[in-house]
Short mmCIF file of N, CA and C in Angstrom, two decimals:
data_model
loop_
_atom_site.label_atom_id
_atom_site.label_comp_id
_atom_site.label_asym_id
_atom_site.label_seq_id
_atom_site.Cartn_x
_atom_site.Cartn_y
_atom_site.Cartn_z
N MET A 19 0.80 -1.21 -0.08
CA MET A 19 0.03 -0.09 -0.05
C MET A 19 0.89 1.28 -0.03
N SER A 20 0.71 2.14 -0.87
CA SER A 20 1.48 3.35 -0.88
C SER A 20 1.11 4.34 0.11
N GLN A 21 2.02 5.11 0.56
CA GLN A 21 1.66 6.20 1.62
C GLN A 21 0.80 7.14 1.15
N LYS A 22 -0.12 7.56 1.96
CA LYS A 22 -1.06 8.58 1.55
C LYS A 22 -0.41 10.01 1.99
N ASN A 23 -0.70 11.06 1.11
CA ASN A 23 -0.27 12.34 1.28
C ASN A 23 -0.97 13.10 2.44
N ASN A 24 -0.21 13.63 3.47
CA ASN A 24 -0.84 14.43 4.50
C ASN A 24 -0.99 15.76 4.14
N LEU A 25 -2.26 16.22 4.05
CA LEU A 25 -2.61 17.59 3.42
C LEU A 25 -2.46 18.60 4.42
N LEU A 26 -2.25 18.16 5.77
CA LEU A 26 -2.28 19.26 6.92
C LEU A 26 -1.34 20.36 6.78
N GLY A 27 0.10 20.05 6.39
CA GLY A 27 1.07 20.95 6.40
C GLY A 27 1.22 21.78 5.13
N LEU A 28 0.33 21.43 4.14
CA LEU A 28 0.53 22.06 2.83
C LEU A 28 0.09 23.54 2.78
N THR A 29 0.66 24.38 2.06
CA THR A 29 0.19 25.80 1.90
C THR A 29 -0.85 25.76 0.93
N ARG A 30 -1.62 26.94 0.75
CA ARG A 30 -2.63 27.12 -0.28
C ARG A 30 -2.19 26.66 -1.69
N GLU A 31 -1.03 27.28 -2.10
CA GLU A 31 -0.46 26.92 -3.36
C GLU A 31 -0.15 25.47 -3.47
N GLU A 32 0.33 24.71 -2.42
CA GLU A 32 0.68 23.44 -2.48
C GLU A 32 -0.52 22.52 -2.70
N LEU A 33 -1.65 22.78 -1.98
CA LEU A 33 -2.80 22.21 -2.19
C LEU A 33 -3.44 22.36 -3.51
N GLN A 34 -3.41 23.54 -4.06
CA GLN A 34 -3.85 23.76 -5.50
C GLN A 34 -3.11 22.89 -6.40
N ASP A 35 -1.66 22.86 -6.24
CA ASP A 35 -0.99 21.92 -7.22
C ASP A 35 -1.27 20.52 -6.94
N TYR A 36 -1.52 20.04 -5.74
CA TYR A 36 -1.82 18.69 -5.45
C TYR A 36 -3.19 18.34 -6.06
N LEU A 37 -4.12 19.14 -6.06
CA LEU A 37 -5.48 18.93 -6.63
C LEU A 37 -5.37 18.89 -8.30
N ILE A 38 -4.51 19.77 -8.75
CA ILE A 38 -4.23 19.61 -10.26
C ILE A 38 -3.63 18.26 -10.49
N SER A 39 -2.72 17.83 -9.59
CA SER A 39 -2.24 16.41 -9.80
C SER A 39 -3.29 15.40 -9.76
N LEU A 40 -4.43 15.46 -9.23
CA LEU A 40 -5.44 14.63 -8.99
C LEU A 40 -6.61 14.88 -10.14
N ASP A 41 -6.15 15.77 -11.22
CA ASP A 41 -7.04 16.19 -12.28
C ASP A 41 -8.30 16.96 -11.79
N GLU A 42 -8.09 17.83 -10.74
CA GLU A 42 -9.23 18.54 -10.34
C GLU A 42 -8.77 19.99 -10.59
N LYS A 43 -9.66 20.96 -10.50
CA LYS A 43 -9.51 22.48 -10.61
C LYS A 43 -8.76 22.92 -9.35
N PRO A 44 -7.91 23.93 -9.64
CA PRO A 44 -7.07 24.41 -8.44
C PRO A 44 -7.91 24.98 -7.43
N TYR A 45 -9.11 25.54 -7.76
CA TYR A 45 -9.89 26.27 -6.58
C TYR A 45 -10.27 25.18 -5.56
N ARG A 46 -10.31 23.87 -5.86
CA ARG A 46 -10.58 22.89 -4.94
C ARG A 46 -9.60 22.91 -3.78
N GLY A 47 -8.34 23.10 -4.15
CA GLY A 47 -7.35 23.29 -3.05
C GLY A 47 -7.63 24.36 -2.07
N LEU A 48 -8.13 25.56 -2.54
CA LEU A 48 -8.58 26.62 -1.70
C LEU A 48 -9.69 26.16 -0.72
N GLN A 49 -10.59 25.39 -1.32
CA GLN A 49 -11.79 24.92 -0.53
C GLN A 49 -11.41 24.04 0.49
N ILE A 50 -10.43 23.01 0.30
CA ILE A 50 -9.88 22.24 1.32
C ILE A 50 -9.11 22.92 2.42
N PHE A 51 -8.20 23.80 1.97
CA PHE A 51 -7.46 24.78 2.81
C PHE A 51 -8.38 25.49 3.90
N GLU A 52 -9.58 25.95 3.23
CA GLU A 52 -10.43 26.63 4.23
C GLU A 52 -11.19 25.60 5.19
N TRP A 53 -11.52 24.47 4.66
CA TRP A 53 -12.17 23.36 5.59
C TRP A 53 -11.05 22.96 6.77
N ILE A 54 -9.84 22.92 6.33
CA ILE A 54 -8.81 22.48 7.31
C ILE A 54 -8.64 23.54 8.35
N HIS A 55 -8.14 24.71 7.75
CA HIS A 55 -7.53 25.85 8.61
C HIS A 55 -8.57 26.77 9.17
N ASN A 56 -9.60 27.02 8.57
CA ASN A 56 -10.74 28.00 8.93
C ASN A 56 -11.68 27.17 9.79
N ARG A 57 -12.19 26.06 9.40
CA ARG A 57 -13.21 25.35 10.02
C ARG A 57 -12.84 24.28 10.97
N GLY A 58 -11.60 23.92 10.93
CA GLY A 58 -11.08 22.75 11.73
C GLY A 58 -11.54 21.39 11.39
N VAL A 59 -11.90 21.18 10.10
CA VAL A 59 -12.53 19.99 9.64
C VAL A 59 -11.34 19.05 9.10
N ILE A 60 -11.21 17.83 9.59
CA ILE A 60 -10.11 17.03 9.09
C ILE A 60 -10.65 15.74 8.56
N ASP A 61 -11.99 15.56 8.25
CA ASP A 61 -12.70 14.40 7.64
C ASP A 61 -13.12 14.86 6.21
N PHE A 62 -12.68 14.29 5.14
CA PHE A 62 -13.03 14.58 3.93
C PHE A 62 -14.53 14.56 3.74
N ASP A 63 -15.08 13.46 4.31
CA ASP A 63 -16.55 13.13 4.04
C ASP A 63 -17.43 14.23 4.70
N SER A 64 -16.85 15.16 5.53
CA SER A 64 -17.45 16.29 6.03
C SER A 64 -17.59 17.57 5.22
N MET A 65 -16.62 17.46 4.27
CA MET A 65 -16.34 18.73 3.36
C MET A 65 -17.44 18.59 2.26
N THR A 66 -18.60 19.10 2.68
CA THR A 66 -19.91 19.09 1.79
C THR A 66 -19.81 19.73 0.46
N ASN A 67 -18.94 20.59 0.22
CA ASN A 67 -19.03 21.22 -1.05
C ASN A 67 -18.05 20.77 -2.18
N LEU A 68 -17.26 19.50 -1.92
CA LEU A 68 -16.34 18.90 -2.63
C LEU A 68 -16.90 17.92 -3.70
N GLY A 69 -17.88 17.24 -3.45
CA GLY A 69 -18.59 16.29 -4.35
C GLY A 69 -18.11 14.95 -3.93
N LYS A 70 -18.84 13.87 -4.35
CA LYS A 70 -18.46 12.58 -4.00
C LYS A 70 -17.27 11.91 -4.71
N ASP A 71 -17.09 12.37 -6.02
CA ASP A 71 -15.95 11.82 -6.72
C ASP A 71 -14.60 12.40 -6.06
N LEU A 72 -14.63 13.71 -5.88
CA LEU A 72 -13.40 14.16 -5.26
C LEU A 72 -13.13 13.76 -3.77
N ILE A 73 -14.18 13.56 -3.09
CA ILE A 73 -14.02 12.91 -1.72
C ILE A 73 -13.46 11.55 -1.78
N GLY A 74 -13.95 10.81 -2.73
CA GLY A 74 -13.42 9.45 -2.90
C GLY A 74 -11.89 9.47 -3.34
N LYS A 75 -11.53 10.45 -4.15
CA LYS A 75 -10.05 10.58 -4.54
C LYS A 75 -9.36 10.94 -3.23
N LEU A 76 -9.81 11.70 -2.53
CA LEU A 76 -9.14 12.28 -1.29
C LEU A 76 -8.94 11.22 -0.29
N ASN A 77 -10.03 10.36 -0.08
CA ASN A 77 -10.00 9.30 0.85
C ASN A 77 -9.03 8.15 0.33
N LEU A 78 -8.85 8.05 -0.86
CA LEU A 78 -8.01 6.90 -1.51
C LEU A 78 -6.43 7.37 -1.32
N ASN A 79 -6.16 8.74 -1.65
CA ASN A 79 -4.80 9.29 -1.77
C ASN A 79 -4.30 10.20 -0.69
N SER A 80 -5.18 10.46 0.19
CA SER A 80 -4.72 11.55 1.11
C SER A 80 -5.22 11.22 2.54
N ILE A 81 -4.53 12.03 3.54
CA ILE A 81 -5.06 12.06 4.83
C ILE A 81 -4.98 13.40 5.50
N ILE A 82 -5.58 13.77 6.67
CA ILE A 82 -5.25 14.98 7.24
C ILE A 82 -4.95 14.50 8.63
N LYS A 83 -3.67 14.52 9.09
CA LYS A 83 -3.41 13.86 10.23
C LYS A 83 -2.46 14.91 11.21
N VAL A 84 -2.89 15.14 12.35
CA VAL A 84 -2.09 15.89 13.14
C VAL A 84 -0.98 15.12 13.87
N PRO A 85 0.27 15.70 13.89
CA PRO A 85 1.36 15.03 14.38
C PRO A 85 1.01 14.57 15.88
N GLU A 86 1.52 13.41 16.20
CA GLU A 86 1.41 12.91 17.61
C GLU A 86 2.52 13.36 18.44
N VAL A 87 2.41 13.87 19.66
CA VAL A 87 3.37 14.53 20.55
C VAL A 87 3.48 13.55 21.70
N GLY A 88 4.63 13.04 21.93
CA GLY A 88 4.96 12.05 22.92
C GLY A 88 5.48 12.73 24.07
N LEU A 89 5.24 12.07 25.28
CA LEU A 89 5.77 12.65 26.59
C LEU A 89 6.82 11.74 26.95
N LYS A 90 7.97 12.54 27.65
CA LYS A 90 9.08 11.69 28.16
C LYS A 90 8.98 11.52 29.59
#
């Protein structure tokens, strides 16, 4: 299984480029950026303005994962 791309640390421009690589319009990257950073949503299925096909692509190829912090 290939590693999924973590979208959390990407800039607006990087998200736009990533969506282009998935054969999507660049504005989709801006929508995802807003969901993550302005609304705090990290579940693609909750991003209601993306459409089923794009959500399927994102679930297959991407994650939104907050780094784990360990205590010593």
